[in-house]
PDB file of C-alpha atoms in Angstrom:
ATOM      1  CA  MET A   1      -7.200 -24.169 -25.434  1.00 48.00           C
ATOM      2  CA  SER A   2      -7.794 -27.801 -26.447  1.00 48.00           C
ATOM      3  CA  TYR A   3      -8.261 -30.804 -24.191  1.00 49.00           C
ATOM      4  CA  ILE A   4      -7.781 -34.395 -25.431  1.00 49.00           C
ATOM      5  CA  TYR A   5      -9.707 -37.110 -23.635  1.00 46.00           C
ATOM      6  CA  THR A   6      -9.196 -40.855 -24.149  1.00 50.00           C
ATOM      7  CA  VAL A   7     -12.245 -43.009 -23.451  1.00 47.00           C
ATOM      8  CA  ARG A   8     -11.487 -46.562 -22.329  1.00 54.00           C
ATOM      9  CA  LEU A   9     -13.724 -49.540 -21.732  1.00 49.00           C
ATOM     10  CA  ASN A  10     -12.417 -52.637 -19.896  1.00 52.00           C
ATOM     11  CA  GLY A  11      -8.868 -51.498 -20.561  1.00 52.00           C
ATOM     12  CA  SER A  12      -9.371 -51.183 -24.305  1.00 53.00           C
ATOM     13  CA  GLU A  13      -9.070 -47.879 -26.072  1.00 49.00           C
ATOM     14  CA  VAL A  14     -12.364 -46.884 -27.610  1.00 49.00           C
ATOM     15  CA  ALA A  15     -11.966 -43.311 -28.822  1.00 49.00           C
ATOM     16  CA  THR A  16     -10.283 -39.983 -28.332  1.00 50.00           C
ATOM     17  CA  VAL A  17     -12.284 -36.789 -28.026  1.00 46.00           C
ATOM     18  CA  SER A  18     -10.969 -33.236 -28.485  1.00 49.00           C
ATOM     19  CA  LEU A  19     -12.710 -30.399 -26.721  1.00 45.00           C
ATOM     20  CA  ASP A  20     -11.845 -26.824 -27.542  1.00 54.00           C
ATOM     21  CA  GLY A  21     -12.213 -24.320 -24.717  1.00 51.00           C
ATOM     22  CA  PRO A  22     -14.715 -21.530 -25.322  1.00 53.00           C
ATOM     23  CA  VAL A  23     -13.320 -18.328 -26.782  1.00 52.00           C
ATOM     24  CA  ARG A  24     -13.773 -15.456 -24.367  1.00 59.00           C
ATOM     25  CA  GLN A  25     -13.289 -11.937 -25.627  1.00 72.00           C
ATOM     26  CA  VAL A  26     -12.438  -9.397 -22.950  1.00 73.00           C
ATOM     27  CA  PRO A  27     -14.942  -6.512 -23.054  1.00 87.00           C
ATOM     28  CA  LEU A  28     -13.453  -3.273 -24.346  1.00 90.00           C
ATOM     29  CA  VAL A  29     -14.398  -1.352 -21.199  1.00 90.00           C
ATOM     30  CA  LEU A  30     -12.479  -3.875 -19.082  1.00 90.00           C
ATOM     31  CA  GLN A  31      -9.447  -3.612 -21.368  1.00 91.00           C
ATOM     32  CA  VAL A  32      -9.452   0.176 -21.053  1.00 92.00           C
ATOM     33  CA  SER A  33      -9.942   0.125 -17.271  1.00 91.00           C
ATOM     34  CA  GLU A  34      -7.011  -2.286 -16.937  1.00 91.00           C
ATOM     35  CA  ARG A  35      -4.897   0.074 -19.032  1.00 92.00           C
ATOM     36  CA  PHE A  36      -5.780   2.921 -16.676  1.00 93.00           C
ATOM     37  CA  ARG A  37      -5.112   0.731 -13.636  1.00 89.00           C
ATOM     38  CA  ALA A  38      -1.633  -0.043 -14.985  1.00 91.00           C
ATOM     39  CA  LEU A  39      -0.922   3.682 -15.385  1.00 93.00           C
ATOM     40  CA  ILE A  40      -1.913   4.233 -11.754  1.00 89.00           C
ATOM     41  CA  GLU A  41       0.054   1.297 -10.346  1.00 85.00           C
ATOM     42  CA  SER A  42       3.172   2.205 -12.336  1.00 88.00           C
ATOM     43  CA  GLY A  43       3.113   5.779 -11.044  1.00 87.00           C
ATOM     44  CA  GLN A  44       2.646   7.307 -14.488  1.00 92.00           C
ATOM     45  CA  TRP A  45      -0.570   8.670 -13.027  1.00 92.00           C
ATOM     46  CA  PRO A  46       0.692   9.613  -9.514  1.00 90.00           C
ATOM     47  CA  ARG A  47      -1.558   9.678  -6.488  1.00 84.00           C
ATOM     48  CA  GLY A  48      -3.167  13.101  -6.168  1.00 86.00           C
ATOM     49  CA  SER A  49      -2.662  14.006  -9.818  1.00 92.00           C
ATOM     50  CA  ARG A  50      -5.403  14.990 -12.245  1.00 94.00           C
ATOM     51  CA  ILE A  51      -5.625  12.586 -15.163  1.00 94.00           C
ATOM     52  CA  PRO A  52      -6.297  13.626 -18.786  1.00 95.00           C
ATOM     53  CA  GLY A  53      -9.877  14.359 -19.817  1.00 93.00           C
ATOM     54  CA  GLU A  54     -12.238  11.861 -21.425  1.00 93.00           C
ATOM     55  CA  ASN A  55     -11.856  13.341 -24.912  1.00 94.00           C
ATOM     56  CA  GLN A  56      -8.063  13.136 -24.813  1.00 94.00           C
ATOM     57  CA  LEU A  57      -8.061   9.598 -23.456  1.00 94.00           C
ATOM     58  CA  ALA A  58     -10.594   8.451 -26.051  1.00 93.00           C
ATOM     59  CA  ALA A  59      -8.517   9.947 -28.860  1.00 94.00           C
ATOM     60  CA  GLU A  60      -5.279   8.425 -27.577  1.00 92.00           C
ATOM     61  CA  LEU A  61      -6.788   4.952 -27.213  1.00 92.00           C
ATOM     62  CA  GLY A  62      -8.945   5.082 -30.334  1.00 93.00           C
ATOM     63  CA  VAL A  63     -12.141   4.239 -28.456  1.00 92.00           C
ATOM     64  CA  SER A  64     -15.399   6.053 -27.819  1.00 93.00           C
ATOM     65  CA  ARG A  65     -15.788   8.598 -25.056  1.00 93.00           C
ATOM     66  CA  GLY A  66     -18.519   6.399 -23.567  1.00 93.00           C
ATOM     67  CA  THR A  67     -16.066   3.510 -23.220  1.00 93.00           C
ATOM     68  CA  VAL A  68     -13.578   5.762 -21.445  1.00 94.00           C
ATOM     69  CA  ARG A  69     -16.306   7.118 -19.180  1.00 93.00           C
ATOM     70  CA  GLU A  70     -17.403   3.625 -18.117  1.00 93.00           C
ATOM     71  CA  ALA A  71     -13.802   2.554 -17.507  1.00 92.00           C
ATOM     72  CA  LEU A  72     -13.178   5.601 -15.325  1.00 93.00           C
ATOM     73  CA  ARG A  73     -16.438   5.021 -13.495  1.00 91.00           C
ATOM     74  CA  SER A  74     -15.440   1.437 -12.647  1.00 90.00           C
ATOM     75  CA  LEU A  75     -12.154   2.624 -11.145  1.00 90.00           C
ATOM     76  CA  SER A  76     -13.948   5.370  -9.238  1.00 89.00           C
ATOM     77  CA  LEU A  77     -16.203   2.754  -7.643  1.00 85.00           C
ATOM     78  CA  THR A  78     -13.154   0.855  -6.372  1.00 82.00           C
ATOM     79  CA  GLY A  79     -11.673   4.032  -4.896  1.00 82.00           C
ATOM     80  CA  LEU A  80      -8.721   4.363  -7.264  1.00 87.00           C
ATOM     81  CA  LEU A  81     -10.076   7.511  -8.906  1.00 91.00           C
ATOM     82  CA  GLU A  82     -12.037  10.457  -7.572  1.00 89.00           C
ATOM     83  CA  PRO A  83     -14.175  12.519  -9.968  1.00 92.00           C
ATOM     84  CA  ARG A  84     -14.558  16.151  -8.924  1.00 90.00           C
ATOM     85  CA  VAL A  85     -17.388  18.075 -10.517  1.00 89.00           C
ATOM     86  CA  GLY A  86     -16.047  20.892 -12.637  1.00 88.00           C
ATOM     87  CA  ASP A  87     -12.431  20.000 -11.907  1.00 91.00           C
ATOM     88  CA  GLY A  88     -11.752  16.642 -13.548  1.00 92.00           C
ATOM     89  CA  THR A  89     -10.764  13.228 -12.213  1.00 94.00           C
ATOM     90  CA  TYR A  90      -7.938  12.657  -9.736  1.00 93.00           C
ATOM     91  CA  VAL A  91      -5.962   9.602  -8.651  1.00 91.00           C
ATOM     92  CA  ARG A  92      -7.125   8.799  -5.164  1.00 85.00           C
ATOM     93  CA  ALA A  93      -5.165   5.601  -4.412  1.00 82.00           C
ATOM     94  CA  THR A  94      -2.913   3.092  -6.120  1.00 81.00           C
ATOM     95  CA  ASN A  95      -4.765  -0.031  -4.978  1.00 77.00           C
ATOM     96  CA  GLU A  96      -8.284  -0.986  -3.962  1.00 74.00           C
ATOM     97  CA  ILE A  97      -7.453  -1.566  -0.299  1.00 70.00           C
ATOM     98  CA  THR A  98      -6.121   1.951   0.099  1.00 70.00           C
ATOM     99  CA  GLY A  99      -9.028   3.220  -1.979  1.00 68.00           C
ATOM    100  CA  VAL A 100     -11.448   1.885   0.618  1.00 64.00           C
ATOM    101  CA  LEU A 101      -9.415   3.085   3.590  1.00 64.00           C
ATOM    102  CA  VAL A 102      -9.135   6.683   2.417  1.00 60.00           C
ATOM    103  CA  ARG A 103     -12.899   7.117   2.448  1.00 59.00           C
ATOM    104  CA  ASP A 104     -13.826   9.885   4.853  1.00 53.00           C
ATOM    105  CA  ASP A 105     -15.689   7.535   7.195  1.00 50.00           C
ATOM    106  CA  LEU A 106     -12.778   5.094   7.499  1.00 49.00           C
ATOM    107  CA  SER A 107      -9.727   7.295   7.637  1.00 57.00           C
ATOM    108  CA  SER A 108      -9.721   8.969  11.064  1.00 80.00           C
ATOM    109  CA  LEU A 109      -6.178   9.523  12.274  1.00 83.00           C
ATOM    110  CA  ASP A 110      -6.738   7.675  15.548  1.00 87.00           C
ATOM    111  CA  ASP A 111      -8.019   4.600  13.693  1.00 85.00           C
ATOM    112  CA  VAL A 112      -4.979   4.615  11.409  1.00 85.00           C
ATOM    113  CA  LEU A 113      -2.601   4.993  14.348  1.00 90.00           C
ATOM    114  CA  ASP A 114      -4.284   2.156  16.234  1.00 90.00           C
ATOM    115  CA  ALA A 115      -4.007  -0.070  13.156  1.00 87.00           C
ATOM    116  CA  ARG A 116      -0.342   0.846  12.835  1.00 90.00           C
ATOM    117  CA  ALA A 117       0.223  -0.041  16.477  1.00 92.00           C
ATOM    118  CA  GLY A 118      -1.191  -3.525  16.014  1.00 92.00           C
ATOM    119  CA  ILE A 119       0.737  -4.303  12.831  1.00 93.00           C
ATOM    120  CA  GLU A 120       4.037  -2.747  13.867  1.00 95.00           C
ATOM    121  CA  ALA A 121       4.075  -4.222  17.377  1.00 96.00           C
ATOM    122  CA  ALA A 122       3.493  -7.706  15.979  1.00 95.00           C
ATOM    123  CA  ALA A 123       6.253  -7.121  13.439  1.00 96.00           C
ATOM    124  CA  ALA A 124       8.662  -5.787  16.071  1.00 97.00           C
ATOM    125  CA  ARG A 125       8.149  -8.878  18.241  1.00 97.00           C
ATOM    126  CA  LEU A 126       8.875 -11.160  15.292  1.00 97.00           C
ATOM    127  CA  ALA A 127      11.900  -9.117  14.253  1.00 97.00           C
ATOM    128  CA  ALA A 128      13.350  -9.350  17.773  1.00 97.00           C
ATOM    129  CA  ARG A 129      13.054 -13.135  17.797  1.00 96.00           C
ATOM    130  CA  ARG A 130      15.647 -13.389  15.068  1.00 91.00           C
ATOM    131  CA  PRO A 131      17.579 -10.101  14.689  1.00 92.00           C
ATOM    132  CA  ASP A 132      19.016  -9.963  11.183  1.00 91.00           C
ATOM    133  CA  PRO A 133      22.149  -7.898  10.450  1.00 94.00           C
ATOM    134  CA  GLY A 134      20.732  -6.771   7.115  1.00 94.00           C
ATOM    135  CA  GLY A 135      17.475  -5.690   8.718  1.00 94.00           C
ATOM    136  CA  LEU A 136      19.285  -3.841  11.500  1.00 96.00           C
ATOM    137  CA  GLU A 137      21.416  -2.065   8.912  1.00 96.00           C
ATOM    138  CA  ARG A 138      18.329  -0.888   7.025  1.00 96.00           C
ATOM    139  CA  LEU A 139      16.839   0.446  10.253  1.00 97.00           C
ATOM    140  CA  THR A 140      20.084   2.261  11.052  1.00 97.00           C
ATOM    141  CA  VAL A 141      20.144   3.873   7.606  1.00 97.00           C
ATOM    142  CA  ALA A 142      16.520   4.972   8.002  1.00 97.00           C
ATOM    143  CA  LEU A 143      17.191   6.482  11.446  1.00 97.00           C
ATOM    144  CA  ASP A 144      20.235   8.349  10.134  1.00 97.00           C
ATOM    145  CA  ALA A 145      18.241   9.686   7.170  1.00 97.00           C
ATOM    146  CA  ARG A 146      15.438  10.661   9.529  1.00 97.00           C
ATOM    147  CA  ALA A 147      17.837  12.640  11.729  1.00 96.00           C
ATOM    148  CA  ALA A 148      19.437  14.371   8.745  1.00 97.00           C
ATOM    149  CA  ALA A 149      16.059  15.375   7.328  1.00 96.00           C
ATOM    150  CA  HIS A 150      14.992  16.693  10.717  1.00 96.00           C
ATOM    151  CA  ASP A 151      18.119  18.833  11.022  1.00 95.00           C
ATOM    152  CA  ALA A 152      17.490  20.202   7.514  1.00 96.00           C
ATOM    153  CA  ALA A 153      13.793  20.787   8.281  1.00 95.00           C
ATOM    154  CA  ASP A 154      12.979  18.809   5.113  1.00 96.00           C
ATOM    155  CA  LEU A 155       9.484  17.500   5.800  1.00 95.00           C
ATOM    156  CA  ASP A 156       9.171  15.299   2.714  1.00 94.00           C
ATOM    157  CA  ALA A 157      12.532  13.639   3.327  1.00 96.00           C
ATOM    158  CA  PHE A 158      11.683  13.234   7.016  1.00 96.00           C
ATOM    159  CA  VAL A 159       8.371  11.524   6.273  1.00 95.00           C
ATOM    160  CA  SER A 160      10.040   9.277   3.709  1.00 95.00           C
ATOM    161  CA  ALA A 161      12.778   8.248   6.144  1.00 96.00           C
ATOM    162  CA  ASP A 162      10.339   7.698   9.006  1.00 96.00           C
ATOM    163  CA  ALA A 163       8.126   5.575   6.755  1.00 95.00           C
ATOM    164  CA  ALA A 164      11.216   3.599   5.711  1.00 96.00           C
ATOM    165  CA  PHE A 165      12.011   2.897   9.372  1.00 97.00           C
ATOM    166  CA  HIS A 166       8.552   1.576  10.143  1.00 96.00           C
ATOM    167  CA  ARG A 167       8.445  -0.512   6.968  1.00 95.00           C
ATOM    168  CA  GLY A 168      11.917  -1.758   7.859  1.00 97.00           C
ATOM    169  CA  VAL A 169      10.593  -3.081  11.151  1.00 97.00           C
ATOM    170  CA  VAL A 170       7.871  -5.004   9.306  1.00 96.00           C
ATOM    171  CA  GLU A 171      10.358  -6.277   6.741  1.00 96.00           C
ATOM    172  CA  ALA A 172      12.690  -7.410   9.534  1.00 96.00           C
ATOM    173  CA  SER A 173       9.871  -9.541  10.926  1.00 96.00           C
ATOM    174  CA  GLY A 174      10.493 -12.029   8.122  1.00 94.00           C
ATOM    175  CA  ASN A 175       6.730 -12.439   7.676  1.00 95.00           C
ATOM    176  CA  ALA A 176       6.030 -12.001   3.962  1.00 93.00           C
ATOM    177  CA  LEU A 177       2.256 -11.835   4.437  1.00 91.00           C
ATOM    178  CA  LEU A 178       2.549  -9.135   7.090  1.00 92.00           C
ATOM    179  CA  LEU A 179       4.797  -7.126   4.779  1.00 91.00           C
ATOM    180  CA  ARG A 180       2.360  -7.450   1.869  1.00 87.00           C
ATOM    181  CA  LEU A 181      -0.468  -6.259   4.103  1.00 86.00           C
ATOM    182  CA  TYR A 182       1.633  -3.319   5.272  1.00 89.00           C
ATOM    183  CA  ASP A 183       2.580  -2.374   1.710  1.00 85.00           C
ATOM    184  CA  ALA A 184      -1.061  -2.591   0.613  1.00 80.00           C
ATOM    185  CA  ILE A 185      -1.988   0.194   3.031  1.00 81.00           C
ATOM    186  CA  ALA A 186       1.344   2.036   2.907  1.00 84.00           C
ATOM    187  CA  GLU A 187      -0.209   5.184   1.452  1.00 80.00           C
ATOM    188  CA  VAL A 188      -2.579   5.546   4.396  1.00 82.00           C
ATOM    189  CA  LEU A 189       0.189   4.832   6.903  1.00 86.00           C
ATOM    190  CA  THR A 190       2.588   7.307   5.293  1.00 88.00           C
ATOM    191  CA  GLU A 191      -0.140   9.936   5.273  1.00 85.00           C
ATOM    192  CA  SER A 192      -0.545   9.435   9.032  1.00 89.00           C
ATOM    193  CA  ILE A 193       3.179  10.116   9.463  1.00 93.00           C
ATOM    194  CA  HIS A 194       2.881  13.264   7.379  1.00 91.00           C
ATOM    195  CA  ARG A 195      -0.085  14.472   9.429  1.00 90.00           C
ATOM    196  CA  THR A 196       1.704  13.989  12.755  1.00 92.00           C
ATOM    197  CA  ALA A 197       5.213  15.160  11.846  1.00 93.00           C
ATOM    198  CA  SER A 198       6.401  18.559  13.066  1.00 90.00           C
ATOM    199  CA  PHE A 199       9.651  20.487  13.554  1.00 92.00           C
ATOM    200  CA  PRO A 200      11.294  20.590  15.962  1.00 94.00           C
ATOM    201  CA  GLU A 201      10.322  17.044  16.878  1.00 94.00           C
ATOM    202  CA  ASP A 202       9.401  16.233  20.438  1.00 94.00           C
ATOM    203  CA  PRO A 203      12.507  14.462  21.886  1.00 94.00           C
ATOM    204  CA  ARG A 204      10.266  11.648  23.160  1.00 95.00           C
ATOM    205  CA  LEU A 205       9.547  10.583  19.602  1.00 95.00           C
ATOM    206  CA  LEU A 206      13.179  10.046  18.710  1.00 95.00           C
ATOM    207  CA  GLN A 207      13.698   8.138  21.959  1.00 97.00           C
ATOM    208  CA  SER A 208      10.681   5.978  21.163  1.00 97.00           C
ATOM    209  CA  HIS A 209      12.089   5.060  17.749  1.00 97.00           C
ATOM    210  CA  LEU A 210      15.463   4.250  19.294  1.00 97.00           C
ATOM    211  CA  ALA A 211      13.756   2.088  21.943  1.00 97.00           C
ATOM    212  CA  VAL A 212      12.147  -0.046  19.234  1.00 97.00           C
ATOM    213  CA  PHE A 213      15.465  -0.400  17.422  1.00 97.00           C
ATOM    214  CA  GLU A 214      17.395  -1.310  20.580  1.00 97.00           C
ATOM    215  CA  ALA A 215      14.838  -3.920  21.639  1.00 97.00           C
ATOM    216  CA  ILE A 216      15.001  -5.589  18.234  1.00 97.00           C
ATOM    217  CA  ARG A 217      18.806  -5.517  18.250  1.00 97.00           C
ATOM    218  CA  ALA A 218      18.840  -6.981  21.782  1.00 97.00           C
ATOM    219  CA  GLY A 219      16.588  -9.833  20.692  1.00 96.00           C
ATOM    220  CA  ASP A 220      13.883  -8.991  23.239  1.00 97.00           C
ATOM    221  CA  PRO A 221      10.471  -9.686  21.632  1.00 97.00           C
ATOM    222  CA  GLU A 222       8.346  -8.537  24.563  1.00 97.00           C
ATOM    223  CA  GLU A 223      10.202  -5.254  24.928  1.00 97.00           C
ATOM    224  CA  ALA A 224      10.123  -4.699  21.153  1.00 97.00           C
ATOM    225  CA  GLY A 225       6.358  -5.090  21.098  1.00 96.00           C
ATOM    226  CA  ARG A 226       5.922  -2.861  24.123  1.00 97.00           C
ATOM    227  CA  ALA A 227       8.215  -0.196  22.704  1.00 97.00           C
ATOM    228  CA  SER A 228       6.362  -0.223  19.384  1.00 97.00           C
ATOM    229  CA  TYR A 229       3.010   0.302  21.079  1.00 95.00           C
ATOM    230  CA  ALA A 230       4.542   3.028  23.255  1.00 96.00           C
ATOM    231  CA  LEU A 231       5.877   4.790  20.165  1.00 96.00           C
ATOM    232  CA  ILE A 232       2.396   5.131  18.684  1.00 95.00           C
ATOM    233  CA  GLU A 233       1.005   6.319  22.008  1.00 95.00           C
ATOM    234  CA  THR A 234       3.710   8.972  22.060  1.00 95.00           C
ATOM    235  CA  VAL A 235       2.720  10.033  18.557  1.00 94.00           C
ATOM    236  CA  LYS A 236      -0.868  10.477  19.772  1.00 92.00           C
ATOM    237  CA  GLN A 237       0.245  12.539  22.758  1.00 92.00           C
ATOM    238  CA  THR A 238       2.528  14.858  20.797  1.00 89.00           C
ATOM    239  CA  ARG A 239       0.587  15.458  17.582  1.00 84.00           C
TER     240      ARG A 239
END
């Protein structure tokens, strides 16, 4: 990149000077690690999957095995990958925030549920201040899908629908930053749903979800926040 400067003295042009920006070459290890990061974020390397070995990756990229090893090591340090001795390397998370949160010392179920309570209650209050027909429709669709999955005893579909409901509450808040924060830790939150889901579901859980929905639809921020907190407390009691 070039920059042109004009030097003036007492209003008279004296000279022009061109400065070329320094050329920075991205280290090969960084290029390779970014390639791997893109594979993780795009889902081509899904969370929980074992990635190809160092030899295969080196051959496919046309780089040394040492370069691949260093790139994998850098992503392991951020929590995206998890090397397992004698078993290969697995995708641990799709972003650094989740990578930190899934560490054994930071991922207790009660801590995750308490974090969910804080985020979702704040979102529910905001959503109830300005109920949006589109947001209410998304919540209705999620509740219907949740009920259908429960009746079919389809755990994966149930978890997906339940996660969609809770994300829908945050989306309905209209707070873009809150939604980005929620999405950044979505993997941890969805895992908490999976760990607490069971069939048949305790009837109190369905009623708790409906209470949140009804409070948002009624435009009652205080009740929406209270109902959201109560929902998480019910999850704790029934897990």
